[in-house]
Coordinates of C-alpha atoms in Angstrom, one line a residue:
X186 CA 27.8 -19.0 15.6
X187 CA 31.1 -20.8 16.4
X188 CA 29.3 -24.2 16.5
X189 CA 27.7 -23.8 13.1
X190 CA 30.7 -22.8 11.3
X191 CA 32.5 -26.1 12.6
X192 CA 29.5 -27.8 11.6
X193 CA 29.9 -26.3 8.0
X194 CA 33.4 -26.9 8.1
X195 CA 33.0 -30.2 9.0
X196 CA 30.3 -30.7 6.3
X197 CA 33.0 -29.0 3.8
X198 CA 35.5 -31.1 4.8
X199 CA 33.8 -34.3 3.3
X200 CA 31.5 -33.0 1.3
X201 CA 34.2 -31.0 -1.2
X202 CA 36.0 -34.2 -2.8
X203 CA 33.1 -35.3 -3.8
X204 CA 32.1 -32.0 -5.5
X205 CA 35.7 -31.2 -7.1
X206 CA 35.8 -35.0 -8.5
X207 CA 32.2 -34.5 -10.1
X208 CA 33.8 -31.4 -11.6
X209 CA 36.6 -32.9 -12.6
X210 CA 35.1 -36.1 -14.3
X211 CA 32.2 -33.7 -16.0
X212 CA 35.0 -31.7 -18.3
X213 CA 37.6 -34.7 -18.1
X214 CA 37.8 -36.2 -21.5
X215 CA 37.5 -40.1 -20.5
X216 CA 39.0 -41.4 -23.6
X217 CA 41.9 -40.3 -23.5
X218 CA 42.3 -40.6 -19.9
X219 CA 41.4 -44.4 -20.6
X220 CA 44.0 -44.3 -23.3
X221 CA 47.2 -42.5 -21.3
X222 CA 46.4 -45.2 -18.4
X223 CA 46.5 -48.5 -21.2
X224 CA 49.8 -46.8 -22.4
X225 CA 51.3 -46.5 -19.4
X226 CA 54.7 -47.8 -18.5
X227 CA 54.3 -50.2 -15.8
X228 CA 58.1 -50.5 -14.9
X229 CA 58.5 -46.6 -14.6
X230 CA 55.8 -46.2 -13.0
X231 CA 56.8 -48.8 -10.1
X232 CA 60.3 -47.2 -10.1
X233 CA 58.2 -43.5 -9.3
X234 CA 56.0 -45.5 -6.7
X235 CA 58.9 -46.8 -5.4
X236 CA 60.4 -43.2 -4.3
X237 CA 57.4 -42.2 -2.3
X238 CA 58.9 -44.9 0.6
X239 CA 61.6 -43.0 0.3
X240 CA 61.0 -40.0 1.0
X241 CA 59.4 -41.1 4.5
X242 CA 62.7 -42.5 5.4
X243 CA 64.6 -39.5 4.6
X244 CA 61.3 -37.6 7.0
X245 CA 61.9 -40.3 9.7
X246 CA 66.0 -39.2 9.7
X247 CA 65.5 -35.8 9.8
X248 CA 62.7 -36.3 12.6
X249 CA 65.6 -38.4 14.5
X250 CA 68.0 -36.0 14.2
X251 CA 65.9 -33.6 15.6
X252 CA 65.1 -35.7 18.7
X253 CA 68.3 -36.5 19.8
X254 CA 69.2 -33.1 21.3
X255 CA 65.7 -33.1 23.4
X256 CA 65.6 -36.3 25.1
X257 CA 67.8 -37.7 27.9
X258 CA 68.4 -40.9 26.0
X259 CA 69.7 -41.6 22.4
X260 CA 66.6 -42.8 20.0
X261 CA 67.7 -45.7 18.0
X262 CA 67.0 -44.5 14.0
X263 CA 64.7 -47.9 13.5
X264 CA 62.6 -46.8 16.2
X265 CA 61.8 -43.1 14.7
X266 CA 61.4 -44.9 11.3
X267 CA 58.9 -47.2 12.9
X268 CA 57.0 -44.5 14.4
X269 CA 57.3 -42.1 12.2
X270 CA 55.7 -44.9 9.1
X271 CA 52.7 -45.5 11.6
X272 CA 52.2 -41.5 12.4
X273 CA 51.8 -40.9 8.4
X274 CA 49.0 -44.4 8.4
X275 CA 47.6 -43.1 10.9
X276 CA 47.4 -39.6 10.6
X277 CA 46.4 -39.9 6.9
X278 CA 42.3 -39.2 7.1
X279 CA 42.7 -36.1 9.4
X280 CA 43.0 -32.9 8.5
X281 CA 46.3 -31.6 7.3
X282 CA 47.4 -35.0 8.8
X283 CA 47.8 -33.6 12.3
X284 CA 46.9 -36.9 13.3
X285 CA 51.3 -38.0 12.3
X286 CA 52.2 -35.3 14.5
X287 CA 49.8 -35.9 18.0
X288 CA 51.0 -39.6 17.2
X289 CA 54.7 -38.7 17.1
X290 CA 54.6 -36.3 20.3
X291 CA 52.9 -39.2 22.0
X292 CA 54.6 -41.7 21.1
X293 CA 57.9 -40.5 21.9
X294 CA 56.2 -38.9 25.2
X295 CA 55.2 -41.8 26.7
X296 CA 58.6 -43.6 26.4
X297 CA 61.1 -41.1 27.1
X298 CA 59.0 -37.8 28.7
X299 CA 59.2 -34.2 27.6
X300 CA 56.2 -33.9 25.9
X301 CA 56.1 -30.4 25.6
X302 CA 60.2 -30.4 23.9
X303 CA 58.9 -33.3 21.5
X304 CA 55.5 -30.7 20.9
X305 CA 58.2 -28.1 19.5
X306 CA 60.4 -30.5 17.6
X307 CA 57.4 -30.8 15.5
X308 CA 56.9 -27.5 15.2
X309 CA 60.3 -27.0 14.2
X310 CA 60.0 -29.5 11.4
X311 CA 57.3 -28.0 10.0
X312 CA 59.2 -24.5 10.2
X313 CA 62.3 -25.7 8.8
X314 CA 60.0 -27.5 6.0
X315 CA 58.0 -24.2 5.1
X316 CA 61.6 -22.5 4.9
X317 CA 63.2 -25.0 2.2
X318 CA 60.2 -24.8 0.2
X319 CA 59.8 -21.1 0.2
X320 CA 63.4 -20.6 -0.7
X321 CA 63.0 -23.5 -3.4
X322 CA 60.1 -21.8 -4.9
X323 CA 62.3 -18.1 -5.3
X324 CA 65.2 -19.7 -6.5
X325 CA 64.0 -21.8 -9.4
X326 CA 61.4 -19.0 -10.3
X327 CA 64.3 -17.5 -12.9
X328 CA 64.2 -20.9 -14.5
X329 CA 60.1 -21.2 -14.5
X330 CA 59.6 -18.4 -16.1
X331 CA 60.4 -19.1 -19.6
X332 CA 58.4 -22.1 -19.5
X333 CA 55.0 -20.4 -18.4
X334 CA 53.6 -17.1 -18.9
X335 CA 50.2 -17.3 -16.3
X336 CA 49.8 -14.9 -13.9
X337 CA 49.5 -17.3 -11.1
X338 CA 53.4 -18.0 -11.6
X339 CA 53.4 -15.0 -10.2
X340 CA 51.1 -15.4 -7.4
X341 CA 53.2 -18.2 -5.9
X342 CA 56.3 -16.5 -6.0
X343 CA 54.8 -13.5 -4.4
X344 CA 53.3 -15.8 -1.7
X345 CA 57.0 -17.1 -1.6
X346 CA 58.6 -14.2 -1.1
X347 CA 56.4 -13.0 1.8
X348 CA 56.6 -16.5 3.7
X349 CA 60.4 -16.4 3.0
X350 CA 60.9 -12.9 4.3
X351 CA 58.8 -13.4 7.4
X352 CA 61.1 -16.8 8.6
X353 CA 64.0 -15.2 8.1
X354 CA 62.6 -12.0 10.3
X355 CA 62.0 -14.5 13.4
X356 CA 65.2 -15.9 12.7
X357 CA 66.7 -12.5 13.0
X358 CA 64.4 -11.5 15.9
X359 CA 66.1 -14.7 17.8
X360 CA 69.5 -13.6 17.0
X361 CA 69.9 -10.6 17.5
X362 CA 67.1 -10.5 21.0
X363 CA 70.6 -10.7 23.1
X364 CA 72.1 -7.5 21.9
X365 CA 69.2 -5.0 21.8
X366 CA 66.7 -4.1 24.6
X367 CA 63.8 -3.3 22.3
X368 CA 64.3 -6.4 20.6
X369 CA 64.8 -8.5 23.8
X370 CA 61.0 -7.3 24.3
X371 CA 59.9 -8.4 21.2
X372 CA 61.5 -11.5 21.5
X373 CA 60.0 -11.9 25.2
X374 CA 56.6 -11.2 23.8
X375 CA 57.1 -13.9 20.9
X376 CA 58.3 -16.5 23.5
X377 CA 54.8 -16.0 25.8
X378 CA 52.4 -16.1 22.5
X379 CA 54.1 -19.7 21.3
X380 CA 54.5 -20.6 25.7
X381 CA 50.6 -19.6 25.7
X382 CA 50.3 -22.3 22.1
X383 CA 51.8 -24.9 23.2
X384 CA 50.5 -24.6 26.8
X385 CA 46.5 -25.0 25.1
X386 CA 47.8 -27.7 23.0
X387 CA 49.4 -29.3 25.9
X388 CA 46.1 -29.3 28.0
X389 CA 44.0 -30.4 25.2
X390 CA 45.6 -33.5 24.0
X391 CA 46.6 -34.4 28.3
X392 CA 50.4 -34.1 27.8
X393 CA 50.3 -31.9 31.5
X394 CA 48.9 -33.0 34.7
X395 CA 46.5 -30.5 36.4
X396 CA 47.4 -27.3 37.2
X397 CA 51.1 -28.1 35.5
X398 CA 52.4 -25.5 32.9
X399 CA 54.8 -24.9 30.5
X400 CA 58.7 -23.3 32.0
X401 CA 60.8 -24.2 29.3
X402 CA 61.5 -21.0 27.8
X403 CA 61.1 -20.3 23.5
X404 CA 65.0 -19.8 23.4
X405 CA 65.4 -22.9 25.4
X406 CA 63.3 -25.0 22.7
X407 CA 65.0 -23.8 19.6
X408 CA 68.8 -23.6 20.7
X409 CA 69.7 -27.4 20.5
X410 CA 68.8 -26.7 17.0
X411 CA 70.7 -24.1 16.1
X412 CA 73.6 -26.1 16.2
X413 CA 75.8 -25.7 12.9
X414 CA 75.4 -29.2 12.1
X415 CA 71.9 -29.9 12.8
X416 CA 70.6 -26.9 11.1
X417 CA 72.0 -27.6 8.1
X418 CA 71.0 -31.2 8.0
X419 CA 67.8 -29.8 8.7
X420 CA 67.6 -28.0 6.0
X421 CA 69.4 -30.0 4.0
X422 CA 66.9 -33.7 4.5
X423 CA 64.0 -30.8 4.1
X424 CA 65.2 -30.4 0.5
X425 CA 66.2 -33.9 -0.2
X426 CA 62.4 -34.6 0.6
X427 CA 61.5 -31.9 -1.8
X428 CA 63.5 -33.1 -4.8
X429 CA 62.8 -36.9 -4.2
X430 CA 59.0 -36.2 -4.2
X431 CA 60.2 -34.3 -7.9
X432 CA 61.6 -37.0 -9.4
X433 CA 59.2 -39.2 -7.9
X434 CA 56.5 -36.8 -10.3
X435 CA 58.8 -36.7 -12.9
X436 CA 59.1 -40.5 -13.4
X437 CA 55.2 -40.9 -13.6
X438 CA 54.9 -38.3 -16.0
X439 CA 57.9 -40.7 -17.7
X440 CA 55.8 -43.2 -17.6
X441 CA 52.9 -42.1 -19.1
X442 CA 55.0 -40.9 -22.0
X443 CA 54.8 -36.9 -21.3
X444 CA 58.1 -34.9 -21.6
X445 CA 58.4 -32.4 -18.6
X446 CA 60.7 -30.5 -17.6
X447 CA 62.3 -31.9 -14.4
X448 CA 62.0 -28.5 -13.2
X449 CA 59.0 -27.8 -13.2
X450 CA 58.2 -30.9 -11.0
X451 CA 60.8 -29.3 -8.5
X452 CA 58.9 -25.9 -8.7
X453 CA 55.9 -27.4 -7.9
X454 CA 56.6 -29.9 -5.2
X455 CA 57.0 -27.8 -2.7
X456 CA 53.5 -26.0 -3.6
X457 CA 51.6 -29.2 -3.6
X458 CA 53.3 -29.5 0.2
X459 CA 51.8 -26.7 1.6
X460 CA 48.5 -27.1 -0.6
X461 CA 48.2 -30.7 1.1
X462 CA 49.0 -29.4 4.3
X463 CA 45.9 -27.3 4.5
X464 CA 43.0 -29.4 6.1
X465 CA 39.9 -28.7 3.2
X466 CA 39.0 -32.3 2.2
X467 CA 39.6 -36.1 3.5
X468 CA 42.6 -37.5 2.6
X469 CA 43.6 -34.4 -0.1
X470 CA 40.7 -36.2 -2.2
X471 CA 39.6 -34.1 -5.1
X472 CA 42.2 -31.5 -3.9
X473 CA 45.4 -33.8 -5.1
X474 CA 43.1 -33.9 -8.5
X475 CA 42.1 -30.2 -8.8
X476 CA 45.2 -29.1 -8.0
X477 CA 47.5 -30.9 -10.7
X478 CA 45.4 -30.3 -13.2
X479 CA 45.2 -26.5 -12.2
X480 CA 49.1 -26.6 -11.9
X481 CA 50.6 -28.4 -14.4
X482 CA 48.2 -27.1 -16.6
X483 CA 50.0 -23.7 -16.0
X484 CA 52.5 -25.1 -18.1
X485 CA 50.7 -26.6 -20.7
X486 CA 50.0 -30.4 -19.4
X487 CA 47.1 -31.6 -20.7
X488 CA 44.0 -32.1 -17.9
X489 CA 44.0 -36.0 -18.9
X490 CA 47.8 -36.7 -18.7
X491 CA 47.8 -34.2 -15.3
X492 CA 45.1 -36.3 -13.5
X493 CA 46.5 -39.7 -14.4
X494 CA 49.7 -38.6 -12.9
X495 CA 47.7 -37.8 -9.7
X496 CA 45.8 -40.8 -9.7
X497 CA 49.6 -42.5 -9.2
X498 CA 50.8 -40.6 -7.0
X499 CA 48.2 -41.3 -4.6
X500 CA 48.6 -44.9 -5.3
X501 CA 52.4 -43.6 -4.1
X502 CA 51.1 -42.4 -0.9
X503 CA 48.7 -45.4 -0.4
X504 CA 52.0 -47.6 -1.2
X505 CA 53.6 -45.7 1.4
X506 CA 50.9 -45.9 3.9
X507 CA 50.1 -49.7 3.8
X508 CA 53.4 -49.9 4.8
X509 CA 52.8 -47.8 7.8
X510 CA 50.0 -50.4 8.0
X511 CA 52.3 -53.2 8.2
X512 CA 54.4 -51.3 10.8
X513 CA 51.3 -51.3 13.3
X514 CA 50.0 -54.9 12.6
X515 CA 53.5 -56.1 13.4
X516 CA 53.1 -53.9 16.8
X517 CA 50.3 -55.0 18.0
X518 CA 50.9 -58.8 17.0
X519 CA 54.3 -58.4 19.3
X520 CA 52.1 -56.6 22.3
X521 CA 49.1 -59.3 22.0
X522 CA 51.8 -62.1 21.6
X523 CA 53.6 -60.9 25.0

């Protein structure tokens, strides 16, 4: 049973872009979608493209600033950016690109140890990252609302909410596990489920020799990080991601000569982050499509002018990754050169 599901999933996986872009194109009036891309802007529109780069330099700082408390030795920031540009080329065509993240943990592995600390500063990221954009999504709800009266507004802010609720529950759980026995149980039990996570993911990807395990403890991992400064600049380049990848959306939708509200693209952002974090299709193909027509059509966007945008900001993330591309050529032209 377990191995034809993965073969169905696997099936799924490159089978449903195909399938939601036939959808797409089938109800998609062509015309006008020919007509929106002739009218295009092509000086906006490289000024949006050009904030997609940006965004995985404010990723790479964040994912330095993270490292520094974990490793031994100080990480210079070119480095991470390196790194950090080739994880997202790499990474790109698996699913929910966890191909960045073994690439990062490796990476950083391999040249300065503590595979399993660099395992949970990824970990971390991606907590910190579902946190902003949770509390993003509650707090411009207020200012949604008025511009869109579908139900599936509300939906999202439900989903919100209960994300939003449950962080900040483990973030209590951590605090207060040193003044309460019950919750110093609780907290134990917590810290064996993620030791017993990251002890399978450990083993399957070779990061521990035989018979080695994990005796770092969960505390242990997430202290250096709870650090006034660095949590807040956690949080802090986790937003600045968010709202760059807004106005990123909001000049292409400049450029094709459609007036949105800026925040709407802020409301949404952080959606489309955890939609293309989910690992249904190759790449996000047909899933990037689907889903900003689906969205933006919530508040009125036209399907033609929705899936234009989409189409650039894909050409965003291919500007972004060629770079990445650029970063490994360069890499292995120094290693084959020496």
């Amino acid at each position: 049973m377990n191995l034809w599901l993965k073969s169905l999933r696997r099936i799924a996986y490159w089978v449903l872009p195909i399938v939601l872009l036939l959808i797409i194109f089938h109800y998609i009036d062509l015309t006008q979608l020919k007509h929106n891309l002739l009218t295009t802007n092509p000086w906006i529109l490289a000024l949006g493209l050009f904030v997609y780069p940006i965004t995985t330099i404010i990723g790479a700082v964040r994912w330095n600033i993270l490292l520094s408390p974990y490793n031994r030795f100080d990480i210079p920031l070119l480095y991470t950016v390196r790194h950090y540009w080739i994880g997202m080329a790499t990474g790109y065509f698996t699913p929910g690109s966890i191909g960045m993240d073994i690439y990062r943990v490796i990476v950083i592995g391999r040249k300065f140890g503590n595979y399993v600390l660099n395992m949970a500063v990824v970990l971390i990221e991606k907590f910190a990252a579902l946190f902003t954009c949770m509390g993003l999504i509650i707090i411009l709800y207020p200012f949604i609302v008025p511009l869109s009266s579908a139900k599936m507004i509300a939906e999202i802010i439900t989903f919100a909410y209960i994300a939003f609720i449950t962080v900040i529950l483990i973030i209590a759980l951590i605090l207060l596990a040193h003044h309460n026995n019950w919750m110093q149980q609780i907290a134990i039990d917590v810290e064996k489920l993620v030791a017993r996570k990251l002890q399978s993911a450990a083993n399957r990807f070779g990061f521990l020799g035989p018979g080695e395990s994990i005796s770092i403890s969960f505390r242990a991992m997430i202290e250096p990080v709870t650090r006034p400064y660095r949590l807040s600049m956690l949080v802090l380049l986790s937003l600045a991601i968010q709202i760059a990848s807004a106005i990123g959306n909001h000049l292409l939708f400049v450029a094709v000569g459609y007036d949105i509200d800026f925040s709407i693209n802020l409301f949404l952002s952080p959606v489309f982050f955890f939609i293309f974090l989910m690992p249904i299709s190759v790449a996000g193909l047909g899933v990037r499509e689907a889903s900003f027509i689906v969205l933006y059509g919530l508040f009125g966007v036209p399907s033609e002018t929705a899936l234009l945008v989409s189409f650039y900001s894909m050409a965003g993330v291919l500007l972004t990754n060629s770079i990445g591309a650029l970063f490994i050529y360069q890499t292995r032209k120094t290693v084959t050169s020496v």
